[in-house]
Amino acid sequence: MRKLSRRAILLGGAAFAGGLAANRLSSDLPSYDGVTWIKPTGAEGTLNDASGLSETPIAKHLILENSRGDALVGALRDEIRLARTAGRPVNVSAARHSMGAQAIPRDGHAITYQGGFVEPNTEAGTYRVQAGTTWAEVIAALDPIGFGPKVMQSNHDFGVAATFCVNAHGWPVKMGPMGATVRSFDMVLPDGELVSCSRSKNADLFGQTMGGYGLTGAITEMVVEMERNTRLAPKFEEFPAKEYGTRFIEALADPGVTMAYGRLNVERESFFEKALMITYRATEDQSDLPAASGSGAMARIASRVYRWQLGNESMKSLRWWFETDLGPSIGDGVATRNSLMNEPVVTLDDRNPDRTDILHEYFISPERFPEFLELCRKVIPGSFQEFLNVTLRFIDTDPDSWLAYAPVPRIAAVMSFSQEMTARGEADMARMTRALIDGIIDIGGTYYLPYRPHATIPQMRRAYPRAQAFVAAKRALDPGLVFRNNLWDQYLSQL
């Protein structure tokens, strides 16, 4: 297995953007008015993702930078045509933060969006955005006029359309996934047609694309809802973990709570016995809001403590004390809504080429949260994996996506493991993941699709009952199967 840290992946992407001006518009690349193609250097013929475990052969990788309108549509149409003629798949991505090649077309044409534009409409409470625009760019554009994203992914490095296509969520409450805030989008279909989709126009295609992992076409622009920026103050509450489901829902019944999340303790001896709930409410003073910032000193200290947990049970206890006692006691935690969301992935960088951070995510109805805790206590501590963190968020009902993970309101448990970059580590992770998924499905929950491809096909059928209908719609829309990735190759094509 190739050893590659998440930091190397992210910084490698930055190097592509900053250091390849000499390669732009080389003779073997297409040229269009208003479009810049960049042919990246680096490992020839492969792409990887945030896991470092998904090195995949590709035929072509093009980075599409700062483009819009007819020029973008024309460029995408030509690339789709070239791929179809060569009998190769296409996939469009941004940060490739997925962990099982869900954003990589094997032996195909990989297109990476970079840069874009943000056009606010304060009267409508929306903004128009190019598909590859990152959340950092959205915040930078909206913050000066007193607005911010209504819902975004929990880190700001990712593309807006990519967030929609993986149906990612955030921690504003009480909200569904980010797609719940999308009004409409324009997309180039596999046959090259440009269509507009909303909940009233091409509604089925809207729902297939939301959480459709780029298998329905290439989004070009979106209209998304925005929210007033506010100054918020946190409230910290620690209690037995078994009470979390009930107490979280009770807290969210307060209309003053606009953002909220939770944590569980991760020491093996008392695994998942304690919970911390953090709720945010607007302060009385909403004047002179400061510009959106990134990580403060406390966040940087917390990130180091987070890393020191590796193989150190005492440090896991220290981190719990840091989050529940020290942190709340030495600072008021007041911050703007935009600043709270304006966080890069690199804050929790592993900096270890022999290990990789692997995410899991499970969605559980609040009333079944105690069963979720019991399942995790049975499965996780007996593994070889280093468990570092779990964050708990609320997801409201998602009525739109054909591959919805929240057909009813659910608690999302986002888990972070540190895995050895070894065959032993990978085999143990696969075993543990399948055991967790079986248990989650048995209590009526769902697992999230963008992570390591360890689930079985029967597990996917059980967790996503509309998957076969999605596959049928995909085959009708794209009979040549031009848009493909590993989620299709390994799972959906087998349904």
CSV table of C-alpha atoms in Angstrom, one decimal:
chain,number,residue,atom,x,y,z
A,1,MET,CA,0.0,0.0,0.0
A,2,ARG,CA,1.3,3.5,-0.8
A,3,LYS,CA,1.9,5.5,2.3
A,4,LEU,CA,0.4,8.9,2.0
A,5,SER,CA,-0.9,11.2,4.8
A,6,ARG,CA,-4.0,13.4,4.5
A,7,ARG,CA,-1.7,16.4,4.8
A,8,ALA,CA,0.3,15.2,1.8
A,9,ILE,CA,-2.8,14.8,-0.2
A,10,LEU,CA,-4.2,18.3,0.7
A,11,LEU,CA,-0.9,20.1,0.2
A,12,GLY,CA,-0.2,18.2,-3.0
A,13,GLY,CA,-3.5,19.6,-4.3
A,14,ALA,CA,-2.4,23.1,-3.3
A,15,ALA,CA,0.9,22.5,-5.1
A,16,PHE,CA,-1.0,21.7,-8.3
A,17,ALA,CA,-2.9,25.0,-8.0
A,18,GLY,CA,0.1,27.1,-7.2
A,19,GLY,CA,3.1,25.7,-9.0
A,20,LEU,CA,2.0,24.6,-12.5
A,21,ALA,CA,1.6,27.9,-14.4
A,22,ALA,CA,4.2,26.7,-16.9
A,23,ASN,CA,2.1,23.7,-17.8
A,24,ARG,CA,-1.2,25.6,-18.6
A,25,LEU,CA,-2.6,25.2,-22.0
A,26,SER,CA,0.1,22.8,-23.2
A,27,SER,CA,-0.2,21.5,-26.7
A,28,ASP,CA,-2.1,18.3,-25.8
A,29,LEU,CA,-4.8,20.1,-23.9
A,30,PRO,CA,-8.0,21.7,-25.2
A,31,SER,CA,-8.3,25.4,-25.1
A,32,TYR,CA,-11.6,27.3,-24.6
A,33,ASP,CA,-12.4,31.0,-24.1
A,34,GLY,CA,-12.7,31.7,-20.4
A,35,VAL,CA,-11.4,28.2,-19.3
A,36,THR,CA,-8.0,27.3,-18.1
A,37,TRP,CA,-7.0,23.6,-18.1
A,38,ILE,CA,-4.0,22.5,-16.1
A,39,LYS,CA,-2.2,19.2,-16.7
A,40,PRO,CA,-0.8,18.3,-13.3
A,41,THR,CA,2.5,16.7,-12.8
A,42,GLY,CA,3.3,14.0,-10.2
A,43,ALA,CA,2.7,10.3,-10.1
A,44,GLU,CA,1.8,9.4,-13.7
A,45,GLY,CA,-1.3,7.5,-14.4
A,46,THR,CA,-2.9,7.3,-10.9
A,47,LEU,CA,-5.0,9.3,-8.4
A,48,ASN,CA,-5.6,8.7,-4.7
A,49,ASP,CA,-8.0,10.1,-2.1
A,50,ALA,CA,-7.9,11.2,1.5
A,51,SER,CA,-7.4,7.6,2.8
A,52,GLY,CA,-4.1,7.1,1.0
A,53,LEU,CA,-5.4,3.6,0.3
A,54,SER,CA,-7.2,4.2,-3.0
A,55,GLU,CA,-4.5,4.6,-5.6
A,56,THR,CA,-6.3,4.1,-8.9
A,57,PRO,CA,-5.1,4.0,-12.5
A,58,ILE,CA,-6.6,6.8,-14.7
A,59,ALA,CA,-6.2,7.7,-18.3
A,60,LYS,CA,-6.3,11.4,-17.9
A,61,HIS,CA,-6.5,14.0,-15.1
A,62,LEU,CA,-7.4,17.6,-15.9
A,63,ILE,CA,-7.8,20.4,-13.4
A,64,LEU,CA,-10.5,22.9,-14.5
A,65,GLU,CA,-9.8,26.3,-13.0
A,66,ASN,CA,-12.0,29.4,-12.6
A,67,SER,CA,-14.5,28.9,-15.3
A,68,ARG,CA,-18.3,29.5,-15.9
A,69,GLY,CA,-21.1,29.7,-18.4
A,70,ASP,CA,-20.9,28.6,-22.0
A,71,ALA,CA,-17.1,28.0,-21.8
A,72,LEU,CA,-17.4,25.6,-18.9
A,73,VAL,CA,-20.3,23.8,-20.5
A,74,GLY,CA,-18.5,23.5,-23.8
A,75,ALA,CA,-15.3,22.2,-22.1
A,76,LEU,CA,-17.3,19.5,-20.2
A,77,ARG,CA,-19.2,18.4,-23.3
A,78,ASP,CA,-16.0,18.0,-25.3
A,79,GLU,CA,-14.3,16.0,-22.5
A,80,ILE,CA,-17.4,13.7,-22.1
A,81,ARG,CA,-17.4,13.2,-25.8
A,82,LEU,CA,-13.7,12.3,-25.9
A,83,ALA,CA,-14.2,9.8,-23.0
A,84,ARG,CA,-17.2,8.2,-24.6
A,85,THR,CA,-15.4,7.8,-27.9
A,86,ALA,CA,-12.4,6.1,-26.1
A,87,GLY,CA,-14.8,3.9,-24.1
A,88,ARG,CA,-13.6,5.4,-20.8
A,89,PRO,CA,-15.5,6.7,-17.8
A,90,VAL,CA,-15.6,10.3,-16.5
A,91,ASN,CA,-15.8,11.7,-13.0
A,92,VAL,CA,-15.8,15.3,-11.7
A,93,SER,CA,-14.5,16.1,-8.2
A,94,ALA,CA,-13.0,18.8,-6.0
A,95,ALA,CA,-11.0,17.8,-2.9
A,96,ARG,CA,-11.4,14.0,-3.3
A,97,HIS,CA,-11.9,13.6,0.5
A,98,SER,CA,-13.8,10.4,0.0
A,99,MET,CA,-11.9,7.3,1.2
A,100,GLY,CA,-12.8,4.5,-1.3
A,101,ALA,CA,-12.2,6.0,-4.7
A,102,GLN,CA,-15.8,7.3,-4.9
A,103,ALA,CA,-14.5,10.3,-6.8
A,104,ILE,CA,-12.1,8.5,-9.1
A,105,PRO,CA,-12.9,7.0,-12.5
A,106,ARG,CA,-10.8,3.8,-13.0
A,107,ASP,CA,-8.9,4.1,-16.3
A,108,GLY,CA,-11.0,7.1,-17.1
A,109,HIS,CA,-11.0,10.9,-17.4
A,110,ALA,CA,-10.8,12.6,-14.0
A,111,ILE,CA,-11.7,16.3,-13.9
A,112,THR,CA,-11.0,18.4,-10.8
A,113,TYR,CA,-12.7,21.7,-10.3
A,114,GLN,CA,-10.8,24.5,-8.6
A,115,GLY,CA,-11.8,28.1,-8.0
A,116,GLY,CA,-15.1,29.7,-9.0
A,117,PHE,CA,-17.4,32.5,-8.1
A,118,VAL,CA,-20.0,33.5,-5.5
A,119,GLU,CA,-22.8,35.9,-6.4
A,120,PRO,CA,-25.1,36.8,-3.4
A,121,ASN,CA,-28.7,37.8,-3.7
A,122,THR,CA,-29.6,39.3,-0.4
A,123,GLU,CA,-33.2,40.0,-1.4
A,124,ALA,CA,-33.8,36.3,-2.1
A,125,GLY,CA,-31.5,35.0,0.7
A,126,THR,CA,-29.5,32.9,-1.8
A,127,TYR,CA,-26.2,32.9,-3.7
A,128,ARG,CA,-25.3,31.6,-7.1
A,129,VAL,CA,-22.0,29.6,-7.0
A,130,GLN,CA,-19.8,27.8,-9.5
A,131,ALA,CA,-19.8,24.1,-8.7
A,132,GLY,CA,-16.1,23.8,-7.7
A,133,THR,CA,-16.1,26.8,-5.4
A,134,THR,CA,-14.9,25.8,-1.9
A,135,TRP,CA,-16.8,26.6,1.3
A,136,ALA,CA,-13.8,28.8,2.3
A,137,GLU,CA,-14.5,30.9,-0.7
A,138,VAL,CA,-18.2,31.1,0.0
A,139,ILE,CA,-17.5,32.3,3.6
A,140,ALA,CA,-15.0,34.9,2.3
A,141,ALA,CA,-17.6,36.2,-0.1
A,142,LEU,CA,-20.6,36.2,2.2
A,143,ASP,CA,-19.1,37.2,5.5
A,144,PRO,CA,-18.5,40.9,4.6
A,145,ILE,CA,-22.2,41.4,3.8
A,146,GLY,CA,-23.3,39.7,7.0
A,147,PHE,CA,-24.2,36.3,5.7
A,148,GLY,CA,-22.8,32.8,5.6
A,149,PRO,CA,-23.7,29.3,4.4
A,150,LYS,CA,-27.0,28.0,5.8
A,151,VAL,CA,-25.5,24.5,6.0
A,152,MET,CA,-22.1,23.4,4.9
A,153,GLN,CA,-19.7,20.5,5.4
A,154,SER,CA,-17.9,20.6,8.7
A,155,ASN,CA,-14.6,21.7,7.1
A,156,HIS,CA,-14.2,24.5,4.5
A,157,ASP,CA,-11.8,22.8,2.1
A,158,PHE,CA,-14.5,21.1,0.0
A,159,GLY,CA,-16.4,22.0,-3.2
A,160,VAL,CA,-20.0,23.1,-2.9
A,161,ALA,CA,-21.3,20.7,-5.6
A,162,ALA,CA,-19.2,17.9,-4.2
A,163,THR,CA,-20.9,18.4,-0.8
A,164,PHE,CA,-24.3,18.2,-2.5
A,165,CYS,CA,-23.3,15.1,-4.5
A,166,VAL,CA,-22.2,13.2,-1.4
A,167,ASN,CA,-25.2,14.5,0.5
A,168,ALA,CA,-22.9,15.8,3.3
A,169,HIS,CA,-24.3,17.7,6.3
A,170,GLY,CA,-23.1,20.1,9.0
A,171,TRP,CA,-24.0,21.1,12.5
A,172,PRO,CA,-26.5,23.9,12.2
A,173,VAL,CA,-29.8,22.8,13.7
A,174,LYS,CA,-32.6,21.7,13.1
A,175,MET,CA,-31.6,21.1,9.5
A,176,GLY,CA,-31.2,18.3,7.1
A,177,PRO,CA,-28.1,17.8,4.9
A,178,MET,CA,-26.6,20.6,2.9
A,179,GLY,CA,-28.8,19.6,-0.1
A,180,ALA,CA,-31.8,20.8,1.9
A,181,THR,CA,-30.6,24.3,1.3
A,182,VAL,CA,-30.0,23.9,-2.5
A,183,ARG,CA,-32.7,25.7,-4.6
A,184,SER,CA,-31.6,24.6,-8.0
A,185,PHE,CA,-28.6,23.6,-10.1
A,186,ASP,CA,-27.5,23.4,-13.7
A,187,MET,CA,-25.9,20.2,-14.9
A,188,VAL,CA,-24.4,18.7,-18.1
A,189,LEU,CA,-25.9,15.2,-18.6
A,190,PRO,CA,-24.0,12.2,-20.0
A,191,ASP,CA,-25.3,12.9,-23.5
A,192,GLY,CA,-24.1,16.5,-23.3
A,193,GLU,CA,-27.5,18.2,-22.7
A,194,LEU,CA,-27.5,21.1,-20.2
A,195,VAL,CA,-30.5,20.9,-17.8
A,196,SER,CA,-31.7,22.8,-14.8
A,197,CYS,CA,-33.0,20.9,-11.8
A,198,SER,CA,-35.0,21.9,-8.7
A,199,ARG,CA,-37.7,20.4,-6.6
A,200,SER,CA,-40.3,21.5,-9.1
A,201,LYS,CA,-38.3,21.1,-12.4
A,202,ASN,CA,-36.7,17.7,-13.2
A,203,ALA,CA,-37.4,16.8,-9.6
A,204,ASP,CA,-36.4,13.1,-9.9
A,205,LEU,CA,-33.0,14.1,-11.3
A,206,PHE,CA,-32.6,16.6,-8.4
A,207,GLY,CA,-33.1,13.8,-5.9
A,208,GLN,CA,-30.9,11.4,-7.8
A,209,THR,CA,-28.1,13.9,-8.0
A,210,MET,CA,-28.3,14.8,-4.3
A,211,GLY,CA,-26.2,12.1,-2.8
A,212,GLY,CA,-25.7,10.5,-6.2
A,213,TYR,CA,-21.9,10.7,-6.1
A,214,GLY,CA,-21.5,12.4,-9.5
A,215,LEU,CA,-23.1,9.5,-11.3
A,216,THR,CA,-25.8,11.5,-13.0
A,217,GLY,CA,-23.7,14.3,-14.7
A,218,ALA,CA,-21.5,17.3,-14.1
A,219,ILE,CA,-23.0,20.2,-12.1
A,220,THR,CA,-21.8,23.6,-13.3
A,221,GLU,CA,-23.6,26.1,-11.1
A,222,MET,CA,-25.9,26.1,-8.1
A,223,VAL,CA,-28.3,28.4,-6.3
A,224,VAL,CA,-28.0,27.9,-2.5
A,225,GLU,CA,-29.7,29.4,0.5
A,226,MET,CA,-27.6,31.6,2.9
A,227,GLU,CA,-28.1,32.6,6.5
A,228,ARG,CA,-27.5,35.7,8.6
A,229,ASN,CA,-24.2,35.6,10.4
A,230,THR,CA,-24.5,36.0,14.2
A,231,ARG,CA,-22.4,36.0,17.3
A,232,LEU,CA,-22.9,32.8,19.3
A,233,ALA,CA,-22.1,31.7,22.8
A,234,PRO,CA,-21.7,28.0,23.8
A,235,LYS,CA,-23.2,26.1,26.7
A,236,PHE,CA,-21.4,22.9,27.8
A,237,GLU,CA,-23.2,20.0,29.5
A,238,GLU,CA,-21.7,16.7,30.6
A,239,PHE,CA,-23.9,13.7,31.5
A,240,PRO,CA,-24.2,9.9,31.1
A,241,ALA,CA,-24.0,8.9,27.4
A,242,LYS,CA,-27.1,6.8,27.6
A,243,GLU,CA,-29.1,10.0,28.1
A,244,TYR,CA,-27.7,11.7,25.0
A,245,GLY,CA,-30.5,10.9,22.5
A,246,THR,CA,-33.2,12.2,24.8
A,247,ARG,CA,-31.3,15.3,26.0
A,248,PHE,CA,-30.1,16.3,22.5
A,249,ILE,CA,-33.7,16.3,21.2
A,250,GLU,CA,-34.9,18.3,24.2
A,251,ALA,CA,-32.2,20.9,23.7
A,252,LEU,CA,-33.0,21.3,20.0
A,253,ALA,CA,-36.7,22.1,21.0
A,254,ASP,CA,-35.3,25.4,22.2
A,255,PRO,CA,-35.7,27.7,19.1
A,256,GLY,CA,-32.7,29.8,20.4
A,257,VAL,CA,-30.3,26.9,19.8
A,258,THR,CA,-29.0,27.3,16.3
A,259,MET,CA,-25.9,25.1,16.3
A,260,ALA,CA,-25.2,22.0,18.4
A,261,TYR,CA,-23.0,18.9,18.6
A,262,GLY,CA,-21.8,16.3,21.0
A,263,ARG,CA,-18.9,14.1,22.0
A,264,LEU,CA,-18.4,10.8,23.7
A,265,ASN,CA,-15.4,9.7,25.8
A,266,VAL,CA,-13.1,7.2,24.1
A,267,GLU,CA,-11.0,5.7,26.8
A,268,ARG,CA,-11.2,1.9,26.5
A,269,GLU,CA,-11.9,1.3,30.2
A,270,SER,CA,-15.0,3.5,30.2
A,271,PHE,CA,-15.7,3.6,26.5
A,272,PHE,CA,-18.7,5.7,25.5
A,273,GLU,CA,-20.0,6.1,29.1
A,274,LYS,CA,-19.9,9.9,29.2
A,275,ALA,CA,-21.3,12.5,26.8
A,276,LEU,CA,-20.7,16.2,26.3
A,277,MET,CA,-23.3,18.3,24.6
A,278,ILE,CA,-22.4,21.8,23.3
A,279,THR,CA,-25.3,24.1,22.2
A,280,TYR,CA,-24.9,27.6,20.7
A,281,ARG,CA,-27.3,30.5,21.2
A,282,ALA,CA,-27.1,34.1,19.9
A,283,THR,CA,-25.7,36.7,22.3
A,284,GLU,CA,-27.5,39.9,23.1
A,285,ASP,CA,-24.8,42.0,21.4
A,286,GLN,CA,-24.9,41.5,17.6
A,287,SER,CA,-23.1,44.7,16.6
A,288,ASP,CA,-19.8,45.0,14.9
A,289,LEU,CA,-19.3,41.3,14.1
A,290,PRO,CA,-15.6,40.6,13.4
A,291,ALA,CA,-14.5,39.1,10.1
A,292,ALA,CA,-14.6,35.3,9.9
A,293,SER,CA,-11.4,33.8,11.4
A,294,GLY,CA,-10.0,30.3,11.4
A,295,SER,CA,-8.6,28.2,14.2
A,296,GLY,CA,-7.7,30.1,17.4
A,297,ALA,CA,-5.0,29.2,19.8
A,298,MET,CA,-7.3,26.8,21.8
A,299,ALA,CA,-8.1,25.0,18.6
A,300,ARG,CA,-4.4,24.5,17.8
A,301,ILE,CA,-3.7,23.2,21.3
A,302,ALA,CA,-6.7,20.9,21.0
A,303,SER,CA,-5.5,19.5,17.8
A,304,ARG,CA,-2.1,18.5,19.4
A,305,VAL,CA,-3.9,16.9,22.3
A,306,TYR,CA,-6.1,15.1,19.8
A,307,ARG,CA,-3.0,13.6,18.2
A,308,TRP,CA,-1.3,12.7,21.5
A,309,GLN,CA,-4.1,10.3,22.2
A,310,LEU,CA,-2.6,7.7,19.8
A,311,GLY,CA,-1.7,4.7,21.9
A,312,ASN,CA,-2.1,6.7,25.1
A,313,GLU,CA,-5.1,6.1,27.3
A,314,SER,CA,-4.1,8.7,29.8
A,315,MET,CA,-4.0,11.3,27.1
A,316,LYS,CA,-7.5,10.3,26.0
A,317,SER,CA,-8.7,11.1,29.6
A,318,LEU,CA,-6.7,14.3,29.5
A,319,ARG,CA,-8.4,15.3,26.3
A,320,TRP,CA,-11.9,14.7,27.8
A,321,TRP,CA,-10.9,16.9,30.8
A,322,PHE,CA,-9.6,19.5,28.3
A,323,GLU,CA,-13.0,19.6,26.5
A,324,THR,CA,-15.3,19.3,29.4
A,325,ASP,CA,-13.5,21.4,32.1
A,326,LEU,CA,-10.4,23.3,31.0
A,327,GLY,CA,-11.6,24.7,27.7
A,328,PRO,CA,-14.9,26.0,29.0
A,329,SER,CA,-13.3,27.5,32.1
A,330,ILE,CA,-10.6,29.6,30.5
A,331,GLY,CA,-12.6,31.1,27.6
A,332,ASP,CA,-16.2,32.2,26.9
A,333,GLY,CA,-16.1,30.4,23.5
A,334,VAL,CA,-18.1,33.3,21.9
A,335,ALA,CA,-17.5,33.3,18.1
A,336,THR,CA,-19.4,34.2,15.0
A,337,ARG,CA,-21.3,31.5,13.1
A,338,ASN,CA,-19.0,31.9,10.1
A,339,SER,CA,-15.9,31.6,12.3
A,340,LEU,CA,-17.2,28.4,13.8
A,341,MET,CA,-17.6,26.8,10.4
A,342,ASN,CA,-14.4,28.3,8.8
A,343,GLU,CA,-12.1,25.4,9.7
A,344,PRO,CA,-9.7,23.5,7.4
A,345,VAL,CA,-9.2,19.7,7.5
A,346,VAL,CA,-5.5,20.2,8.1
A,347,THR,CA,-6.3,21.3,11.7
A,348,LEU,CA,-6.5,17.6,12.7
A,349,ASP,CA,-3.6,16.6,10.4
A,350,ASP,CA,-2.1,13.2,11.3
A,351,ARG,CA,1.5,14.0,10.2
A,352,ASN,CA,2.4,10.3,10.3
A,353,PRO,CA,3.2,8.5,6.9
A,354,ASP,CA,2.8,5.1,8.5
A,355,ARG,CA,-0.8,5.7,9.6
A,356,THR,CA,-4.0,7.1,8.0
A,357,ASP,CA,-7.1,8.7,9.5
A,358,ILE,CA,-10.2,6.7,8.5
A,359,LEU,CA,-13.7,8.0,9.1
A,360,HIS,CA,-16.9,6.1,9.7
A,361,GLU,CA,-20.3,7.6,10.0
A,362,TYR,CA,-23.6,6.1,11.3
A,363,PHE,CA,-27.1,7.5,11.5
A,364,ILE,CA,-29.3,6.4,14.4
A,365,SER,CA,-32.7,7.4,15.6
A,366,PRO,CA,-32.4,9.3,18.9
A,367,GLU,CA,-34.6,6.8,20.7
A,368,ARG,CA,-32.2,3.9,19.8
A,369,PHE,CA,-29.1,5.7,20.9
A,370,PRO,CA,-28.5,3.5,23.9
A,371,GLU,CA,-28.5,0.5,21.6
A,372,PHE,CA,-25.9,2.2,19.4
A,373,LEU,CA,-23.7,2.7,22.5
A,374,GLU,CA,-24.0,-1.0,23.5
A,375,LEU,CA,-23.1,-2.1,19.9
A,376,CYS,CA,-20.0,0.1,19.8
A,377,ARG,CA,-18.8,-1.1,23.2
A,378,LYS,CA,-19.0,-4.7,21.9
A,379,VAL,CA,-17.3,-4.1,18.6
A,380,ILE,CA,-14.8,-1.3,18.7
A,381,PRO,CA,-12.5,-1.8,21.8
A,382,GLY,CA,-11.7,-5.4,20.6
A,383,SER,CA,-10.2,-4.1,17.3
A,384,PHE,CA,-6.6,-3.1,16.5
A,385,GLN,CA,-7.8,0.3,15.6
A,386,GLU,CA,-6.9,3.5,17.5
A,387,PHE,CA,-10.2,5.3,18.2
A,388,LEU,CA,-9.7,9.0,18.4
A,389,ASN,CA,-13.0,10.8,18.3
A,390,VAL,CA,-16.7,10.7,17.8
A,391,THR,CA,-18.8,13.8,17.0
A,392,LEU,CA,-22.6,13.7,17.3
A,393,ARG,CA,-24.8,15.9,15.1
A,394,PHE,CA,-28.5,16.1,14.3
A,395,ILE,CA,-29.8,15.5,10.8
A,396,ASP,CA,-33.5,16.3,10.0
A,397,THR,CA,-35.5,14.2,7.6
A,398,ASP,CA,-34.2,14.1,4.1
A,399,PRO,CA,-37.2,13.7,1.7
A,400,ASP,CA,-35.2,14.4,-1.5
A,401,SER,CA,-32.2,12.1,-2.0
A,402,TRP,CA,-32.8,8.7,-3.5
A,403,LEU,CA,-29.9,7.4,-1.4
A,404,ALA,CA,-31.0,9.1,1.8
A,405,TYR,CA,-29.4,8.1,5.1
A,406,ALA,CA,-32.0,10.1,7.1
A,407,PRO,CA,-35.5,9.0,6.0
A,408,VAL,CA,-36.4,10.1,9.6
A,409,PRO,CA,-34.6,12.5,12.0
A,410,ARG,CA,-31.4,10.9,13.1
A,411,ILE,CA,-28.2,11.5,15.1
A,412,ALA,CA,-25.1,11.3,13.0
A,413,ALA,CA,-22.1,9.7,14.7
A,414,VAL,CA,-18.9,10.8,12.9
A,415,MET,CA,-16.1,8.5,14.0
A,416,SER,CA,-12.3,9.0,13.5
A,417,PHE,CA,-9.9,6.1,13.6
A,418,SER,CA,-6.1,6.0,13.1
A,419,GLN,CA,-5.3,2.9,11.1
A,420,GLU,CA,-1.9,1.3,10.4
A,421,MET,CA,-1.0,1.4,6.7
A,422,THR,CA,-0.6,-2.3,6.7
A,423,ALA,CA,-2.5,-5.4,5.4
A,424,ARG,CA,-3.2,-6.3,9.0
A,425,GLY,CA,-4.7,-2.8,9.7
A,426,GLU,CA,-6.8,-2.9,6.6
A,427,ALA,CA,-8.2,-6.4,7.2
A,428,ASP,CA,-9.1,-5.6,10.8
A,429,MET,CA,-10.8,-2.4,9.7
A,430,ALA,CA,-12.9,-4.3,7.2
A,431,ARG,CA,-13.9,-6.9,9.8
A,432,MET,CA,-14.8,-4.2,12.4
A,433,THR,CA,-16.7,-2.1,9.9
A,434,ARG,CA,-18.9,-5.0,8.7
A,435,ALA,CA,-19.7,-5.9,12.3
A,436,LEU,CA,-20.7,-2.3,13.1
A,437,ILE,CA,-22.8,-2.0,9.9
A,438,ASP,CA,-24.7,-5.2,10.7
A,439,GLY,CA,-25.5,-3.9,14.2
A,440,ILE,CA,-26.5,-0.5,13.0
A,441,ILE,CA,-28.9,-1.9,10.4
A,442,ASP,CA,-30.4,-4.2,13.0
A,443,ILE,CA,-31.4,-1.1,15.1
A,444,GLY,CA,-32.9,0.7,12.1
A,445,GLY,CA,-29.9,2.9,11.3
A,446,THR,CA,-27.7,3.5,8.2
A,447,TYR,CA,-24.0,3.8,7.4
A,448,TYR,CA,-22.5,6.6,5.2
A,449,LEU,CA,-21.3,5.8,1.7
A,450,PRO,CA,-18.2,8.0,1.1
A,451,TYR,CA,-15.8,6.0,3.3
A,452,ARG,CA,-13.8,2.8,3.0
A,453,PRO,CA,-15.6,0.2,0.7
A,454,HIS,CA,-15.8,-2.5,3.4
A,455,ALA,CA,-19.6,-3.0,3.5
A,456,THR,CA,-21.0,-6.0,1.7
A,457,ILE,CA,-23.5,-5.7,-1.2
A,458,PRO,CA,-26.2,-7.3,1.0
A,459,GLN,CA,-25.5,-4.7,3.7
A,460,MET,CA,-25.9,-1.9,1.1
A,461,ARG,CA,-29.2,-3.3,-0.1
A,462,ARG,CA,-30.5,-3.4,3.5
A,463,ALA,CA,-29.3,0.1,4.4
A,464,TYR,CA,-30.4,1.8,1.2
A,465,PRO,CA,-33.7,0.3,0.0
A,466,ARG,CA,-33.9,2.7,-2.9
A,467,ALA,CA,-30.5,1.8,-4.3
A,468,GLN,CA,-31.9,-0.5,-6.9
A,469,ALA,CA,-34.3,2.2,-8.2
A,470,PHE,CA,-31.4,4.6,-8.3
A,471,VAL,CA,-29.4,2.1,-10.4
A,472,ALA,CA,-32.3,1.7,-12.8
A,473,ALA,CA,-32.7,5.5,-13.2
A,474,LYS,CA,-28.9,5.8,-13.7
A,475,ARG,CA,-28.9,3.2,-16.5
A,476,ALA,CA,-31.8,4.9,-18.2
A,477,LEU,CA,-30.1,8.3,-18.0
A,478,ASP,CA,-26.6,7.1,-18.9
A,479,PRO,CA,-26.9,3.8,-20.9
A,480,GLY,CA,-23.2,4.1,-21.9
A,481,LEU,CA,-22.2,4.4,-18.3
A,482,VAL,CA,-20.0,7.4,-19.0
A,483,PHE,CA,-20.1,8.7,-15.4
A,484,ARG,CA,-18.5,6.1,-13.2
A,485,ASN,CA,-16.5,5.7,-10.0
A,486,ASN,CA,-15.7,3.0,-7.5
A,487,LEU,CA,-19.0,3.3,-5.7
A,488,TRP,CA,-20.6,2.3,-9.0
A,489,ASP,CA,-18.0,-0.3,-10.0
A,490,GLN,CA,-17.9,-2.1,-6.6
A,491,TYR,CA,-21.5,-1.8,-5.4
A,492,LEU,CA,-24.2,-0.2,-7.5
A,493,SER,CA,-23.4,-2.1,-10.7
A,494,GLN,CA,-23.9,-5.3,-8.8
A,495,LEU,CA,-27.4,-4.5,-7.6
